[in-house]
Amino acid sequence: AQRVTQPEKLLSVFKGAPVELKCNYSYSGSPELFWYVQYSRQRLQLLLRHISRESIKGFTADLNKGETSFHLKKPFAQEEDSAMYYCALSGPGLESNFGNEKLTFGTGTRLTIIP
Amino acid sequence: EPEVTQTPSHQVTQMGQEVILRCVPISNHLYFYWYRQILGQKVEFLVSFYNNEISEKSEIFDDQFSVERPDGSNFTLKIRSTKLEDSAMYFCASNTGGVAGELFFGEGSRLTVL
């Protein structure tokens, strides 16, 4: 069965310092991985997807299949980065259900940026 | 920008009572979901719904749970006879199915079972 592990429940980082939020997964097939973010009093929203290889709000995440990791990184933390971050894995869904998103989430990491 | 809306934001109920949680997905979305998060635990998939029927459900989604799209805009989750362990935040989500992994979530409905 697939699993997503985020080992840090809480992470505090000074403004301007680098940030790394850890995510490890177990999955038998080819994983699709995502980071979701929930800012204070806002809804859960997609931050980035590994297949897009994009940088969003200065964050990047690289899928490392050898280490089964998908860590989220940002070189210089900003105060507005304070939020709850969830790593998520897609699948396995039924092959007939293209577009159906059954996500498996980690427990989340609360990131606090210290001014 | 269109958003998924959920009502009520918080509901308190007695054990054994029926509860209906309501959601209005984004209008051009085709797939609808319910997830839940017990306090301090993971966000967990409950059920997905497409073309007026359940696409997939988790082992959590037993006979006490049902979903319905009664009028083409609302998407409801019914818990027939609530248990203490049903206390959680319930999130509705929707998507077009066109972008892998992108779900649009509502703000959640907190259910407290006494």
Tab-separated table of C-alpha atoms in Angstrom:
chain	number	residue	atom	x	y	z
A	1	ALA	CA	0.000	0.000	0.000
A	2	GLN	CA	1.178	3.521	-0.684
A	3	ARG	CA	2.317	5.736	2.146
A	4	VAL	CA	3.606	9.282	2.518
A	5	THR	CA	5.774	10.212	5.471
A	6	GLN	CA	6.599	13.711	6.618
A	7	PRO	CA	8.935	13.233	9.575
A	8	GLU	CA	8.737	16.801	10.906
A	9	LYS	CA	5.483	18.006	12.430
A	10	LEU	CA	6.940	21.430	13.158
A	11	LEU	CA	9.752	23.354	11.509
A	12	SER	CA	10.943	26.849	12.405
A	13	VAL	CA	13.336	28.726	10.162
A	14	PHE	CA	14.674	32.262	10.262
A	15	LYS	CA	13.694	34.636	7.480
A	16	GLY	CA	16.263	34.512	4.711
A	17	ALA	CA	17.509	31.047	5.685
A	18	PRO	CA	17.045	27.987	3.452
A	19	VAL	CA	14.028	25.762	3.959
A	20	GLU	CA	13.741	22.047	3.395
A	21	LEU	CA	10.551	20.144	4.151
A	22	LYS	CA	11.070	16.417	4.010
A	23	CYS	CA	8.775	13.911	2.332
A	24	ASN	CA	9.341	10.219	1.791
A	25	TYR	CA	6.982	7.847	0.077
A	26	SER	CA	6.413	4.185	-0.554
A	27	TYR	CA	4.688	3.160	-3.730
A	28	SER	CA	5.087	0.164	-5.976
A	29	GLY	CA	4.498	1.874	-9.307
A	30	SER	CA	5.561	5.153	-10.887
A	31	PRO	CA	4.552	7.813	-8.397
A	32	GLU	CA	3.009	11.172	-9.058
A	33	LEU	CA	3.829	13.496	-6.187
A	34	PHE	CA	2.559	16.869	-5.126
A	35	TRP	CA	2.927	19.491	-2.450
A	36	TYR	CA	-0.186	21.141	-1.078
A	37	VAL	CA	-0.150	24.174	1.206
A	38	GLN	CA	-2.653	25.597	3.652
A	39	TYR	CA	-2.054	29.174	4.770
A	40	SER	CA	-3.679	30.440	7.931
A	41	ARG	CA	-7.481	30.632	7.542
A	42	GLN	CA	-7.289	29.559	3.908
A	43	ARG	CA	-8.159	26.385	2.105
A	44	LEU	CA	-5.847	23.601	1.079
A	45	GLN	CA	-4.347	24.354	-2.335
A	46	LEU	CA	-1.913	22.786	-4.736
A	47	LEU	CA	1.582	24.282	-4.544
A	48	LEU	CA	3.473	22.232	-7.080
A	49	ARG	CA	3.640	18.927	-8.970
A	50	HIS	CA	6.775	16.928	-9.640
A	51	ILE	CA	5.843	16.299	-13.265
A	52	SER	CA	5.810	20.032	-13.987
A	53	ARG	CA	9.338	20.582	-12.692
A	54	GLU	CA	8.245	24.092	-11.855
A	55	SER	CA	9.229	26.619	-9.232
A	56	ILE	CA	6.289	28.151	-7.433
A	57	LYS	CA	6.790	31.030	-4.979
A	58	GLY	CA	10.484	30.128	-5.011
A	59	PHE	CA	9.819	26.514	-3.952
A	60	THR	CA	11.098	23.517	-5.864
A	61	ALA	CA	10.859	19.789	-5.253
A	62	ASP	CA	12.795	17.030	-6.943
A	63	LEU	CA	11.618	13.459	-7.095
A	64	ASN	CA	14.411	11.109	-6.047
A	65	LYS	CA	13.286	7.596	-6.868
A	66	GLY	CA	16.412	6.030	-5.372
A	67	GLU	CA	15.736	7.593	-1.987
A	68	THR	CA	11.925	7.596	-2.503
A	69	SER	CA	11.886	11.242	-1.516
A	70	PHE	CA	10.238	14.433	-2.689
A	71	HIS	CA	11.633	17.135	-0.444
A	72	LEU	CA	10.400	20.710	-0.798
A	73	LYS	CA	13.073	23.383	-0.843
A	74	LYS	CA	13.414	27.122	-0.924
A	75	PRO	CA	16.761	28.926	-0.758
A	76	PHE	CA	15.571	31.997	1.169
A	77	ALA	CA	12.543	31.780	3.441
A	78	GLN	CA	10.033	34.623	3.577
A	79	GLU	CA	7.557	35.381	6.342
A	80	GLU	CA	4.614	34.669	4.043
A	81	ASP	CA	5.835	31.093	3.667
A	82	SER	CA	4.532	30.289	7.144
A	83	ALA	CA	1.849	27.631	6.580
A	84	MET	CA	0.987	23.961	6.814
A	85	TYR	CA	2.583	21.914	4.031
A	86	TYR	CA	1.333	18.513	2.927
A	87	CYS	CA	3.084	16.097	0.642
A	88	ALA	CA	0.694	13.934	-1.401
A	89	LEU	CA	0.881	10.972	-3.736
A	90	SER	CA	-1.607	10.176	-6.463
A	91	GLY	CA	-2.928	6.673	-7.022
A	92	PRO	CA	-3.332	3.909	-7.420
A	93	GLY	CA	-6.651	4.750	-8.916
A	94	LEU	CA	-8.744	2.496	-11.065
A	95	GLU	CA	-7.433	2.618	-14.617
A	96	SER	CA	-10.895	3.254	-15.911
A	97	ASN	CA	-11.123	6.416	-13.847
A	98	PHE	CA	-8.900	8.772	-15.773
A	99	GLY	CA	-8.934	12.149	-14.050
A	100	ASN	CA	-10.000	10.647	-10.745
A	101	GLU	CA	-7.637	11.935	-8.081
A	102	LYS	CA	-7.307	9.685	-5.086
A	103	LEU	CA	-4.563	11.422	-3.126
A	104	THR	CA	-2.662	9.942	-0.207
A	105	PHE	CA	-1.476	12.714	2.083
A	106	GLY	CA	1.264	12.892	4.654
A	107	THR	CA	0.535	14.219	8.135
A	108	GLY	CA	1.865	17.651	7.222
A	109	THR	CA	4.600	19.960	8.467
A	110	ARG	CA	3.832	23.296	10.050
A	111	LEU	CA	6.444	25.744	8.838
A	112	THR	CA	7.004	28.898	10.849
A	113	ILE	CA	9.274	31.615	9.544
A	114	ILE	CA	10.866	33.640	12.321
A	115	PRO	CA	11.284	37.334	11.418
B	1	GLU	CA	-12.290	33.297	-8.868
B	2	PRO	CA	-14.733	30.400	-8.422
B	3	GLU	CA	-14.412	28.377	-5.230
B	4	VAL	CA	-15.777	25.226	-3.703
B	5	THR	CA	-18.180	26.142	-0.913
B	6	GLN	CA	-19.202	23.970	2.003
B	7	THR	CA	-21.945	24.182	4.611
B	8	PRO	CA	-22.150	24.080	7.519
B	9	SER	CA	-18.742	25.223	8.668
B	10	HIS	CA	-19.289	23.490	11.992
B	11	GLN	CA	-21.897	20.976	13.100
B	12	VAL	CA	-22.343	19.401	16.507
B	13	THR	CA	-24.490	16.295	16.716
B	14	GLN	CA	-25.363	13.493	19.085
B	15	MET	CA	-24.077	10.007	18.472
B	16	GLY	CA	-26.513	8.020	16.356
B	17	GLN	CA	-27.949	11.048	14.563
B	18	GLU	CA	-27.878	11.520	10.816
B	19	VAL	CA	-25.766	14.312	9.386
B	20	ILE	CA	-25.706	15.810	5.907
B	21	LEU	CA	-22.752	17.896	4.818
B	22	ARG	CA	-23.223	20.025	1.741
B	23	CYS	CA	-20.861	21.186	-0.947
B	24	VAL	CA	-21.178	23.269	-4.075
B	25	PRO	CA	-18.320	22.319	-6.414
B	26	ILE	CA	-16.924	24.665	-9.042
B	27	SER	CA	-19.478	24.761	-11.827
B	28	ASN	CA	-17.498	23.365	-14.772
B	29	HIS	CA	-15.806	20.625	-12.742
B	30	LEU	CA	-16.620	17.010	-13.444
B	31	TYR	CA	-15.107	15.089	-10.528
B	32	PHE	CA	-16.143	15.507	-6.930
B	33	TYR	CA	-14.551	14.208	-3.766
B	34	TRP	CA	-14.881	13.966	-0.040
B	35	TYR	CA	-11.825	13.784	2.163
B	36	ARG	CA	-11.668	13.922	5.933
B	37	GLN	CA	-9.094	14.834	8.531
B	38	ILE	CA	-9.381	13.623	12.095
B	39	LEU	CA	-7.682	16.088	14.430
B	40	GLY	CA	-3.915	15.626	14.335
B	41	GLN	CA	-4.069	13.005	11.623
B	42	LYS	CA	-3.749	12.814	7.855
B	43	VAL	CA	-6.167	14.074	5.261
B	44	GLU	CA	-7.791	10.841	4.057
B	45	PHE	CA	-9.638	10.047	0.845
B	46	LEU	CA	-13.235	8.940	1.360
B	47	VAL	CA	-14.919	8.869	-2.029
B	48	SER	CA	-14.852	10.193	-5.570
B	49	PHE	CA	-17.875	10.821	-7.738
B	50	TYR	CA	-18.165	11.221	-11.489
B	51	ASN	CA	-21.034	11.156	-13.943
B	52	ASN	CA	-23.561	10.785	-11.124
B	53	GLU	CA	-22.057	7.720	-9.584
B	54	ILE	CA	-19.303	6.742	-7.196
B	55	SER	CA	-16.000	6.241	-9.009
B	56	GLU	CA	-14.017	4.964	-6.099
B	57	LYS	CA	-14.312	4.711	-2.341
B	58	SER	CA	-11.984	3.930	0.508
B	59	GLU	CA	-12.450	1.310	3.205
B	60	ILE	CA	-13.511	4.127	5.518
B	61	PHE	CA	-16.542	4.778	3.316
B	62	ASP	CA	-18.766	2.019	4.675
B	63	ASP	CA	-22.534	1.590	4.554
B	64	GLN	CA	-23.001	4.443	7.002
B	65	PHE	CA	-21.828	6.893	4.356
B	66	SER	CA	-23.517	7.938	1.144
B	67	VAL	CA	-23.056	10.688	-1.417
B	68	GLU	CA	-25.488	12.327	-3.727
B	69	ARG	CA	-25.706	15.070	-6.293
B	70	PRO	CA	-29.383	15.830	-5.915
B	71	ASP	CA	-29.836	18.854	-8.133
B	72	GLY	CA	-26.870	19.331	-10.452
B	73	SER	CA	-25.104	21.823	-8.226
B	74	ASN	CA	-24.966	20.444	-4.677
B	75	PHE	CA	-22.862	17.455	-3.704
B	76	THR	CA	-23.754	15.975	-0.333
B	77	LEU	CA	-22.194	13.566	2.109
B	78	LYS	CA	-24.604	11.783	4.441
B	79	ILE	CA	-23.569	9.929	7.545
B	80	ARG	CA	-26.509	7.785	8.531
B	81	SER	CA	-25.810	7.089	12.196
B	82	THR	CA	-22.864	9.062	13.508
B	83	LYS	CA	-20.250	7.577	15.800
B	84	LEU	CA	-17.795	9.372	18.056
B	85	GLU	CA	-14.972	8.460	15.674
B	86	ASP	CA	-16.693	10.324	12.827
B	87	SER	CA	-15.654	13.589	14.475
B	88	ALA	CA	-13.374	15.220	11.924
B	89	MET	CA	-12.989	17.987	9.392
B	90	TYR	CA	-14.658	16.956	6.155
B	91	PHE	CA	-13.325	18.491	2.955
B	92	CYS	CA	-15.138	18.589	-0.332
B	93	ALA	CA	-13.047	18.963	-3.481
B	94	SER	CA	-13.603	19.081	-7.210
B	95	ASN	CA	-11.604	19.160	-10.412
B	96	THR	CA	-11.933	19.010	-14.168
B	97	GLY	CA	-9.833	15.865	-14.431
B	98	GLY	CA	-7.494	17.630	-16.826
B	99	VAL	CA	-4.573	18.475	-14.542
B	100	ALA	CA	-3.035	15.602	-12.613
B	101	GLY	CA	-3.200	16.067	-8.868
B	102	GLU	CA	-4.921	19.410	-8.863
B	103	LEU	CA	-7.878	19.348	-6.550
B	104	PHE	CA	-9.782	22.452	-5.523
B	105	PHE	CA	-10.771	22.152	-1.890
B	106	GLY	CA	-13.491	23.759	0.116
B	107	GLU	CA	-12.796	25.248	3.527
B	108	GLY	CA	-14.135	22.206	5.278
B	109	SER	CA	-17.005	21.282	7.576
B	110	ARG	CA	-16.040	20.441	11.129
B	111	LEU	CA	-18.205	17.669	12.529
B	112	THR	CA	-18.252	17.070	16.267
B	113	VAL	CA	-20.078	13.983	17.497
B	114	LEU	CA	-20.945	13.947	21.206
